[in-house]
C-alpha positions as a printed Julia matrix, in Angstrom:
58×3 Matrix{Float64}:
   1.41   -8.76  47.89
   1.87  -12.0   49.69
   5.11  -13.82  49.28
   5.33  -17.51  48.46
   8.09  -20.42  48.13
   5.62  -22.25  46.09
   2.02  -21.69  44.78
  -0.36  -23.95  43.76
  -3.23  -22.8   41.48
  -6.32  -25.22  40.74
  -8.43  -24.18  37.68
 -12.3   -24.83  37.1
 -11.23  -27.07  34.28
  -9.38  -29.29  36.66
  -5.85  -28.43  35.35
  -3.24  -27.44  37.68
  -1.09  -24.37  37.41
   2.66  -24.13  39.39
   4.6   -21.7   40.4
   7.74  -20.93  42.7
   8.84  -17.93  44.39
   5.88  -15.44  43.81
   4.44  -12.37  44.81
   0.65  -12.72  44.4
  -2.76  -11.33  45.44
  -6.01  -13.58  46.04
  -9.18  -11.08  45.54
 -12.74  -10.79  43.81
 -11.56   -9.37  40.77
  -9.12  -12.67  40.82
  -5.49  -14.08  41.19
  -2.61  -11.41  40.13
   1.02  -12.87  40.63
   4.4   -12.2   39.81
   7.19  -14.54  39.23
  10.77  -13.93  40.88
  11.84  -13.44  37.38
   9.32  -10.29  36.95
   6.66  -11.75  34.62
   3.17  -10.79  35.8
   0.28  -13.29  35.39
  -3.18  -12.7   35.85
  -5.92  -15.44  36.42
  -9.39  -14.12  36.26
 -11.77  -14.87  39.63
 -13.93  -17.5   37.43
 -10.45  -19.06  36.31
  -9.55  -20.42  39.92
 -10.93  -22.99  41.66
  -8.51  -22.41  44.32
  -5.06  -21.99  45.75
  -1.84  -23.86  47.93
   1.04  -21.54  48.66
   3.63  -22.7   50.71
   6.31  -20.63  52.4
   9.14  -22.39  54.01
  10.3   -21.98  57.39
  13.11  -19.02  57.78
């Protein structure tokens, strides 16, 4: 899983999802992600439009 500071995820509808320090993986059965507080999410591949992650410098 890739690490991220902040995530971005744009949904088909146009509605905008946000999330900070995540795990998450970007594939063809869709976007799986867990938060630093250990909830998993999934988002299914016709549910994103696409994605933003940010990771800031160490």
């Amino acid at each position: 899983m890739i690490s991220a500071d902040e995530l971005t995820v744009v949904h088909h509808d146009d509605t905008v999802s946000r999330f900070t320090d995540v795990r998450y993986t970007l594939n063809r059965d869709g976007l799986w992600l867990v938060t630093a507080g250990g909830v998993e999410r999934h988002f299914a591949p016709n549910e994103v439009l696409t994605t933003h992650a940010r990771r800031r410098a160490a």
